[in-house]
Short mmCIF file of N, CA and C in Angstrom, two decimals:
data_model
loop_
_atom_site.label_atom_id
_atom_site.label_comp_id
_atom_site.label_asym_id
_atom_site.label_seq_id
_atom_site.Cartn_x
_atom_site.Cartn_y
_atom_site.Cartn_z
N MET A 28 97.43 103.60 88.90
CA MET A 28 98.81 103.19 88.75
C MET A 28 99.54 103.40 90.07
N ARG A 29 100.37 102.43 90.45
CA ARG A 29 101.09 102.49 91.72
C ARG A 29 102.59 102.48 91.48
N THR A 30 103.32 103.03 92.46
CA THR A 30 104.77 103.15 92.36
C THR A 30 105.41 102.64 93.64
N LEU A 31 106.46 101.85 93.49
CA LEU A 31 107.22 101.35 94.63
C LEU A 31 108.25 102.39 95.04
N VAL A 32 108.30 102.69 96.33
CA VAL A 32 109.26 103.67 96.86
C VAL A 32 110.38 102.91 97.57
N LEU A 33 111.62 103.20 97.16
CA LEU A 33 112.81 102.60 97.77
C LEU A 33 113.52 103.63 98.62
N ASN A 34 114.03 103.21 99.77
CA ASN A 34 114.82 104.08 100.62
C ASN A 34 116.15 104.34 99.92
N ALA A 35 116.94 105.26 100.43
CA ALA A 35 118.22 105.59 99.81
C ALA A 35 119.16 104.39 99.73
N GLY A 36 118.96 103.40 100.59
CA GLY A 36 119.77 102.18 100.57
C GLY A 36 119.12 101.07 99.76
N TYR A 37 118.18 101.40 98.90
CA TYR A 37 117.46 100.46 98.03
C TYR A 37 116.58 99.47 98.82
N GLU A 38 116.21 99.83 100.04
CA GLU A 38 115.29 99.02 100.83
C GLU A 38 113.87 99.46 100.49
N PRO A 39 112.97 98.53 100.14
CA PRO A 39 111.60 98.91 99.83
C PRO A 39 110.88 99.47 101.05
N LEU A 40 110.22 100.62 100.87
CA LEU A 40 109.51 101.26 101.97
C LEU A 40 108.00 101.10 101.88
N ALA A 41 107.45 101.47 100.73
CA ALA A 41 105.99 101.47 100.59
C ALA A 41 105.62 101.54 99.12
N VAL A 42 104.35 101.42 98.88
CA VAL A 42 103.79 101.61 97.55
C VAL A 42 102.89 102.84 97.63
N VAL A 43 103.13 103.79 96.75
CA VAL A 43 102.36 105.03 96.76
C VAL A 43 101.65 105.21 95.42
N SER A 44 100.76 106.17 95.39
CA SER A 44 100.04 106.45 94.16
C SER A 44 100.98 107.07 93.13
N PHE A 45 100.59 106.98 91.89
CA PHE A 45 101.37 107.55 90.80
C PHE A 45 101.54 109.06 91.00
N ARG A 46 100.48 109.72 91.44
CA ARG A 46 100.52 111.18 91.66
C ARG A 46 101.55 111.53 92.74
N ARG A 47 101.55 110.78 93.85
CA ARG A 47 102.50 111.04 94.94
C ARG A 47 103.93 110.83 94.46
N ALA A 48 104.16 109.81 93.65
CA ALA A 48 105.49 109.55 93.10
C ALA A 48 105.96 110.70 92.22
N LEU A 49 105.08 111.22 91.39
CA LEU A 49 105.45 112.37 90.54
C LEU A 49 105.80 113.59 91.38
N VAL A 50 105.05 113.84 92.45
CA VAL A 50 105.33 114.97 93.32
C VAL A 50 106.71 114.82 93.96
N LEU A 51 107.05 113.63 94.43
CA LEU A 51 108.37 113.40 95.02
C LEU A 51 109.50 113.61 94.01
N VAL A 52 109.29 113.18 92.78
CA VAL A 52 110.31 113.36 91.73
C VAL A 52 110.44 114.84 91.36
N LEU A 53 109.32 115.51 91.18
CA LEU A 53 109.36 116.93 90.82
C LEU A 53 109.96 117.80 91.93
N ALA A 54 109.76 117.40 93.19
CA ALA A 54 110.31 118.16 94.32
C ALA A 54 111.80 117.87 94.53
N GLY A 55 112.35 116.91 93.78
CA GLY A 55 113.76 116.58 93.92
C GLY A 55 114.04 115.66 95.10
N LYS A 56 113.02 115.10 95.69
CA LYS A 56 113.20 114.21 96.83
C LYS A 56 113.41 112.77 96.42
N ALA A 57 113.18 112.46 95.15
CA ALA A 57 113.35 111.10 94.65
C ALA A 57 113.74 111.13 93.19
N SER A 58 114.32 110.02 92.74
CA SER A 58 114.66 109.89 91.32
C SER A 58 114.03 108.61 90.80
N VAL A 59 113.78 108.57 89.51
CA VAL A 59 113.14 107.42 88.88
C VAL A 59 114.19 106.34 88.64
N VAL A 60 113.92 105.12 89.14
CA VAL A 60 114.81 103.98 88.94
C VAL A 60 114.31 103.13 87.78
N LEU A 61 113.01 102.89 87.76
CA LEU A 61 112.38 102.08 86.72
C LEU A 61 111.16 102.83 86.22
N ALA A 62 111.09 103.02 84.91
CA ALA A 62 110.00 103.79 84.33
C ALA A 62 109.22 102.95 83.32
N ASP A 63 107.96 103.32 83.13
CA ASP A 63 107.13 102.68 82.12
C ASP A 63 107.47 103.28 80.76
N ALA A 64 106.96 102.66 79.72
CA ALA A 64 107.30 103.04 78.35
C ALA A 64 106.81 104.44 77.98
N ASP A 65 105.55 104.76 78.26
CA ASP A 65 105.02 106.05 77.82
C ASP A 65 105.24 107.12 78.89
N PRO A 66 105.78 108.29 78.49
CA PRO A 66 106.08 109.36 79.45
C PRO A 66 104.82 110.14 79.83
N VAL A 67 104.96 110.94 80.90
CA VAL A 67 103.90 111.86 81.31
C VAL A 67 104.22 113.19 80.64
N VAL A 68 103.28 113.68 79.85
CA VAL A 68 103.51 114.90 79.10
C VAL A 68 102.62 116.00 79.64
N GLY A 69 103.25 117.11 80.06
CA GLY A 69 102.52 118.27 80.54
C GLY A 69 102.65 119.40 79.54
N ALA A 70 102.16 120.57 79.90
CA ALA A 70 102.22 121.73 79.01
C ALA A 70 103.65 122.18 78.77
N THR A 71 104.49 122.10 79.80
CA THR A 71 105.86 122.59 79.67
C THR A 71 106.93 121.54 79.94
N VAL A 72 106.53 120.35 80.39
CA VAL A 72 107.52 119.35 80.78
C VAL A 72 107.07 117.96 80.37
N SER A 73 108.05 117.12 80.09
CA SER A 73 107.79 115.71 79.81
C SER A 73 108.64 114.88 80.77
N LEU A 74 107.99 113.98 81.52
CA LEU A 74 108.68 113.18 82.53
C LEU A 74 108.50 111.70 82.29
N GLU A 75 109.45 110.91 82.80
CA GLU A 75 109.29 109.47 82.76
C GLU A 75 108.13 109.08 83.69
N ARG A 76 107.40 108.05 83.33
CA ARG A 76 106.30 107.55 84.16
C ARG A 76 106.90 106.56 85.16
N PRO A 77 107.02 106.94 86.45
CA PRO A 77 107.75 106.11 87.41
C PRO A 77 106.99 104.84 87.83
N SER A 78 107.72 103.74 87.85
CA SER A 78 107.21 102.49 88.40
C SER A 78 107.93 102.19 89.72
N VAL A 79 109.21 102.57 89.80
CA VAL A 79 110.00 102.46 91.02
C VAL A 79 110.79 103.75 91.17
N ILE A 80 110.73 104.34 92.39
CA ILE A 80 111.52 105.55 92.65
C ILE A 80 112.44 105.32 93.84
N LEU A 81 113.53 106.08 93.88
CA LEU A 81 114.53 105.98 94.93
C LEU A 81 114.60 107.32 95.66
N LEU A 82 114.41 107.31 96.98
CA LEU A 82 114.51 108.54 97.76
C LEU A 82 115.96 109.02 97.79
N SER A 83 116.16 110.33 97.74
CA SER A 83 117.51 110.87 97.74
C SER A 83 118.12 110.90 99.14
N ARG A 84 117.30 110.93 100.19
CA ARG A 84 117.79 110.90 101.56
C ARG A 84 117.27 109.64 102.24
N TYR A 85 118.08 109.09 103.15
CA TYR A 85 117.69 107.89 103.88
C TYR A 85 116.63 108.24 104.91
N VAL A 86 115.58 107.45 104.97
CA VAL A 86 114.51 107.63 105.95
C VAL A 86 114.59 106.47 106.93
N ARG A 87 114.77 106.80 108.20
CA ARG A 87 114.83 105.75 109.23
C ARG A 87 113.40 105.34 109.58
N VAL A 88 113.11 104.07 109.40
CA VAL A 88 111.76 103.57 109.65
C VAL A 88 111.81 102.54 110.77
N PRO A 89 111.18 102.85 111.91
CA PRO A 89 111.13 101.83 112.96
C PRO A 89 110.19 100.72 112.50
N ARG A 90 110.68 99.52 112.45
CA ARG A 90 109.88 98.43 111.92
C ARG A 90 109.99 97.23 112.85
N GLY A 91 108.86 96.80 113.35
CA GLY A 91 108.84 95.58 114.16
C GLY A 91 108.74 94.38 113.24
N SER A 92 109.10 93.23 113.77
CA SER A 92 109.06 92.04 112.94
C SER A 92 107.66 91.43 112.90
N VAL A 93 106.74 91.96 113.72
CA VAL A 93 105.40 91.40 113.81
C VAL A 93 104.43 92.22 112.97
N VAL A 94 103.66 91.55 112.13
CA VAL A 94 102.64 92.20 111.34
C VAL A 94 101.40 92.33 112.22
N PRO A 95 100.82 93.53 112.36
CA PRO A 95 99.65 93.67 113.23
C PRO A 95 98.45 92.86 112.71
N VAL A 96 97.70 92.28 113.63
CA VAL A 96 96.55 91.46 113.28
C VAL A 96 95.38 92.36 112.88
N SER A 97 94.72 92.01 111.79
CA SER A 97 93.52 92.74 111.36
C SER A 97 92.60 91.78 110.61
N ARG A 98 91.34 92.13 110.56
CA ARG A 98 90.36 91.31 109.83
C ARG A 98 90.76 91.19 108.37
N ARG A 99 91.11 92.32 107.78
CA ARG A 99 91.52 92.34 106.38
C ARG A 99 92.75 91.48 106.14
N GLY A 100 93.69 91.53 107.09
CA GLY A 100 94.91 90.74 106.96
C GLY A 100 94.64 89.24 107.04
N VAL A 101 93.74 88.83 107.95
CA VAL A 101 93.41 87.41 108.07
C VAL A 101 92.75 86.92 106.79
N LEU A 102 91.81 87.70 106.25
CA LEU A 102 91.15 87.32 105.00
C LEU A 102 92.16 87.22 103.86
N ARG A 103 93.09 88.17 103.82
CA ARG A 103 94.11 88.15 102.78
C ARG A 103 95.06 86.96 102.93
N ARG A 104 95.46 86.68 104.16
CA ARG A 104 96.37 85.54 104.42
C ARG A 104 95.73 84.23 103.96
N ASP A 105 94.42 84.07 104.21
CA ASP A 105 93.72 82.83 103.88
C ASP A 105 93.10 82.85 102.48
N HIS A 106 93.45 83.84 101.68
CA HIS A 106 93.00 83.95 100.29
C HIS A 106 91.48 83.97 100.16
N GLN A 107 90.81 84.63 101.10
CA GLN A 107 89.34 84.79 101.08
C GLN A 107 88.61 83.45 101.06
N ARG A 108 89.22 82.38 101.58
CA ARG A 108 88.61 81.05 101.60
C ARG A 108 88.32 80.63 103.03
N CYS A 109 87.16 80.03 103.23
CA CYS A 109 86.74 79.54 104.55
C CYS A 109 87.67 78.41 104.98
N ALA A 110 88.13 78.47 106.21
CA ALA A 110 89.04 77.45 106.72
C ALA A 110 88.35 76.11 106.93
N TYR A 111 87.02 76.09 106.97
CA TYR A 111 86.29 74.86 107.26
C TYR A 111 85.69 74.22 106.00
N CYS A 112 85.03 75.01 105.15
CA CYS A 112 84.38 74.42 103.97
C CYS A 112 85.05 74.82 102.66
N ARG A 113 86.06 75.71 102.72
CA ARG A 113 86.81 76.22 101.57
C ARG A 113 85.95 77.07 100.63
N GLY A 114 84.78 77.51 101.09
CA GLY A 114 83.94 78.42 100.32
C GLY A 114 84.47 79.85 100.45
N HIS A 115 83.73 80.81 99.89
CA HIS A 115 84.14 82.22 99.94
C HIS A 115 83.96 82.75 101.36
N ALA A 116 85.00 83.30 101.94
CA ALA A 116 84.97 83.79 103.32
C ALA A 116 84.74 85.29 103.34
N THR A 117 83.89 85.72 104.27
CA THR A 117 83.65 87.15 104.46
C THR A 117 83.81 87.56 105.92
N THR A 118 83.96 86.59 106.83
CA THR A 118 84.12 86.90 108.24
C THR A 118 85.39 86.24 108.78
N VAL A 119 85.68 86.53 110.03
CA VAL A 119 86.83 85.96 110.71
C VAL A 119 86.33 85.16 111.91
N ASP A 120 86.91 83.99 112.15
CA ASP A 120 86.49 83.13 113.25
C ASP A 120 87.66 82.89 114.20
N HIS A 121 87.35 82.86 115.49
CA HIS A 121 88.34 82.49 116.51
C HIS A 121 88.32 80.97 116.65
N VAL A 122 89.44 80.32 116.42
CA VAL A 122 89.52 78.86 116.55
C VAL A 122 89.17 78.48 117.98
N LEU A 123 89.85 79.08 118.95
CA LEU A 123 89.46 78.97 120.35
C LEU A 123 88.60 80.21 120.62
N PRO A 124 87.30 80.04 120.85
CA PRO A 124 86.39 81.20 120.95
C PRO A 124 86.80 82.21 122.02
N ARG A 125 86.42 83.45 121.78
CA ARG A 125 86.72 84.53 122.72
C ARG A 125 86.08 84.27 124.07
N SER A 126 84.92 83.59 124.08
CA SER A 126 84.25 83.29 125.34
C SER A 126 85.07 82.34 126.21
N ARG A 127 86.04 81.67 125.59
CA ARG A 127 86.94 80.76 126.33
C ARG A 127 88.35 81.35 126.40
N ARG A 128 88.40 82.64 126.34
CA ARG A 128 89.66 83.40 126.42
C ARG A 128 90.59 83.15 125.23
N GLY A 129 90.01 82.95 124.06
CA GLY A 129 90.81 82.82 122.84
C GLY A 129 91.34 84.19 122.43
N PRO A 130 92.64 84.32 122.20
CA PRO A 130 93.22 85.64 121.89
C PRO A 130 92.95 86.08 120.44
N ASP A 131 93.09 87.37 120.22
CA ASP A 131 93.04 87.92 118.86
C ASP A 131 94.46 87.86 118.31
N SER A 132 94.87 86.70 117.82
CA SER A 132 96.23 86.52 117.31
C SER A 132 96.16 85.81 115.97
N TRP A 133 97.25 85.90 115.22
CA TRP A 133 97.32 85.22 113.93
C TRP A 133 97.11 83.72 114.08
N GLU A 134 97.56 83.15 115.19
CA GLU A 134 97.48 81.71 115.41
C GLU A 134 96.07 81.25 115.80
N ASN A 135 95.19 82.19 116.20
CA ASN A 135 93.85 81.82 116.65
C ASN A 135 92.76 82.31 115.71
N LEU A 136 93.09 83.07 114.69
CA LEU A 136 92.09 83.61 113.77
C LEU A 136 92.20 82.95 112.39
N VAL A 137 91.05 82.62 111.81
CA VAL A 137 91.00 82.08 110.45
C VAL A 137 89.85 82.75 109.70
N ALA A 138 89.97 82.80 108.38
CA ALA A 138 88.88 83.30 107.55
C ALA A 138 87.75 82.27 107.57
N CYS A 139 86.51 82.76 107.51
CA CYS A 139 85.37 81.85 107.65
C CYS A 139 84.18 82.42 106.90
N CYS A 140 83.35 81.54 106.36
CA CYS A 140 82.10 82.00 105.73
C CYS A 140 81.06 82.18 106.83
N VAL A 141 80.02 82.92 106.55
CA VAL A 141 78.99 83.22 107.55
C VAL A 141 78.30 81.94 108.01
N ARG A 142 78.04 81.04 107.08
CA ARG A 142 77.34 79.79 107.42
C ARG A 142 78.13 78.97 108.44
N CYS A 143 79.41 78.75 108.17
CA CYS A 143 80.24 77.97 109.09
C CYS A 143 80.44 78.70 110.42
N ASN A 144 80.59 80.01 110.37
CA ASN A 144 80.79 80.80 111.59
C ASN A 144 79.57 80.69 112.50
N ASN A 145 78.36 80.78 111.92
CA ASN A 145 77.14 80.65 112.72
C ASN A 145 76.96 79.23 113.24
N ALA A 146 77.30 78.24 112.44
CA ALA A 146 77.15 76.85 112.86
C ALA A 146 78.12 76.52 114.00
N LYS A 147 79.34 77.05 113.93
CA LYS A 147 80.35 76.76 114.94
C LYS A 147 80.03 77.41 116.27
N GLY A 148 79.49 78.63 116.23
CA GLY A 148 79.15 79.32 117.48
C GLY A 148 80.36 79.51 118.36
N ASP A 149 80.22 79.17 119.65
CA ASP A 149 81.36 79.32 120.56
C ASP A 149 81.95 77.97 120.95
N ARG A 150 82.04 77.09 119.95
CA ARG A 150 82.68 75.79 120.15
C ARG A 150 84.00 75.75 119.39
N THR A 151 84.80 74.78 119.70
CA THR A 151 86.06 74.60 118.99
C THR A 151 85.81 73.71 117.78
N PRO A 152 86.70 73.73 116.80
CA PRO A 152 86.52 72.85 115.63
C PRO A 152 86.48 71.36 116.02
N GLU A 153 87.25 70.97 117.03
CA GLU A 153 87.25 69.57 117.48
C GLU A 153 85.88 69.17 118.01
N GLU A 154 85.24 70.06 118.75
CA GLU A 154 83.90 69.78 119.28
C GLU A 154 82.87 69.65 118.17
N MET A 155 83.12 70.31 117.06
CA MET A 155 82.22 70.23 115.91
C MET A 155 82.53 69.04 115.01
N GLY A 156 83.69 68.41 115.22
CA GLY A 156 84.11 67.32 114.34
C GLY A 156 84.78 67.85 113.08
N TRP A 157 85.21 69.10 113.11
CA TRP A 157 85.87 69.74 111.97
C TRP A 157 87.38 69.74 112.20
N SER A 158 88.11 69.88 111.11
CA SER A 158 89.56 70.04 111.23
C SER A 158 90.01 71.16 110.30
N LEU A 159 91.09 71.80 110.70
CA LEU A 159 91.65 72.87 109.88
C LEU A 159 92.61 72.28 108.86
N PRO A 160 92.55 72.73 107.59
CA PRO A 160 93.45 72.20 106.56
C PRO A 160 94.88 72.75 106.68
N PHE A 161 95.07 73.73 107.55
CA PHE A 161 96.39 74.34 107.74
C PHE A 161 96.49 74.82 109.18
N ARG A 162 97.69 75.10 109.61
CA ARG A 162 97.90 75.65 110.95
C ARG A 162 98.04 77.16 110.81
N PRO A 163 97.12 77.93 111.40
CA PRO A 163 97.20 79.39 111.27
C PRO A 163 98.51 79.93 111.86
N ALA A 164 99.12 80.86 111.15
CA ALA A 164 100.38 81.46 111.60
C ALA A 164 100.45 82.90 111.09
N ALA A 165 101.34 83.65 111.66
CA ALA A 165 101.56 85.03 111.22
C ALA A 165 102.13 85.02 109.81
N PRO A 166 101.68 85.93 108.95
CA PRO A 166 102.17 85.95 107.57
C PRO A 166 103.60 86.46 107.49
N ARG A 167 104.30 85.99 106.46
CA ARG A 167 105.67 86.43 106.20
C ARG A 167 105.80 86.70 104.71
N GLY A 168 106.82 87.41 104.34
CA GLY A 168 107.08 87.66 102.93
C GLY A 168 107.15 89.14 102.60
N ALA A 169 107.62 89.42 101.41
CA ALA A 169 107.84 90.80 100.99
C ALA A 169 106.56 91.60 100.92
N SER A 170 105.48 90.99 100.47
CA SER A 170 104.24 91.75 100.32
C SER A 170 103.66 92.13 101.68
N TRP A 171 104.05 91.46 102.77
CA TRP A 171 103.58 91.82 104.10
C TRP A 171 104.52 92.82 104.75
N ALA A 172 105.79 92.81 104.38
CA ALA A 172 106.77 93.71 104.98
C ALA A 172 106.66 95.12 104.42
N VAL A 173 106.23 95.26 103.18
CA VAL A 173 106.14 96.56 102.53
C VAL A 173 104.68 96.99 102.49
N ARG A 174 104.38 98.12 103.11
CA ARG A 174 103.02 98.61 103.17
C ARG A 174 102.49 98.93 101.77
N GLY A 175 101.34 98.35 101.44
CA GLY A 175 100.70 98.63 100.17
C GLY A 175 101.06 97.68 99.04
N ALA A 176 101.90 96.68 99.30
CA ALA A 176 102.34 95.77 98.24
C ALA A 176 101.54 94.48 98.23
N GLU A 177 100.23 94.59 98.37
CA GLU A 177 99.38 93.39 98.39
C GLU A 177 99.42 92.65 97.06
N GLN A 178 99.34 93.38 95.97
CA GLN A 178 99.43 92.79 94.64
C GLN A 178 100.61 93.44 93.92
N PRO A 179 101.81 92.94 94.19
CA PRO A 179 102.99 93.59 93.63
C PRO A 179 103.10 93.43 92.11
N ASP A 180 103.66 94.44 91.50
CA ASP A 180 103.96 94.42 90.08
C ASP A 180 105.11 93.43 89.87
N PRO A 181 105.05 92.56 88.88
CA PRO A 181 106.14 91.59 88.66
C PRO A 181 107.51 92.25 88.45
N ARG A 182 107.52 93.48 87.96
CA ARG A 182 108.80 94.17 87.74
C ARG A 182 109.46 94.58 89.05
N TRP A 183 108.72 94.54 90.17
CA TRP A 183 109.26 94.93 91.47
C TRP A 183 109.94 93.78 92.19
N ASP A 184 109.88 92.58 91.66
CA ASP A 184 110.38 91.40 92.36
C ASP A 184 111.82 91.55 92.85
N GLU A 185 112.70 92.07 92.02
CA GLU A 185 114.10 92.19 92.43
C GLU A 185 114.28 93.19 93.56
N TYR A 186 113.41 94.20 93.66
CA TYR A 186 113.49 95.18 94.72
C TYR A 186 112.83 94.69 96.00
N LEU A 187 111.75 93.92 95.87
CA LEU A 187 111.05 93.39 97.04
C LEU A 187 111.78 92.21 97.68
N ALA A 188 112.68 91.58 96.95
CA ALA A 188 113.42 90.42 97.49
C ALA A 188 114.20 90.80 98.73
N THR A 189 114.66 92.04 98.84
CA THR A 189 115.43 92.46 100.01
C THR A 189 114.56 92.61 101.24
N ALA A 190 113.24 92.75 101.07
CA ALA A 190 112.34 92.92 102.21
C ALA A 190 111.89 91.59 102.77
N ALA A 191 112.07 90.51 102.04
CA ALA A 191 111.54 89.21 102.48
C ALA A 191 112.29 88.61 103.62
#
């Protein structure tokens, strides 16, 4: 179970484990904003099961507008689908190969299956007679702005809207 953490100004910060959320609430550092139906029952205490918590003090978070490039991020952005054959992707391919000074950037990386990656080698898609079904770009949206919100809970939508 996961819990969305909101800053004191209701800005979404991160998604933490259920255990971490309970510790923050018990320590008085956060309060429960949205709770699940069944409570957490201990030997001496009964608490709401937090789905969204609000920090009691504002935390200043330096945040750049650029999402760092990673293999996992490229696969997630492309929905685990090969950019060339639309099969299941497990690797990442440089559209302009690294041997030709292709950068490690969102605009030059696409998800790719092993078969297509090996066939392409260090050529460009144009040289292979292939075309990309989309133009690679840096991801945007609430699930990319908030760390850990890859598969957000539908109940968090109103809180994540401010991060988009």
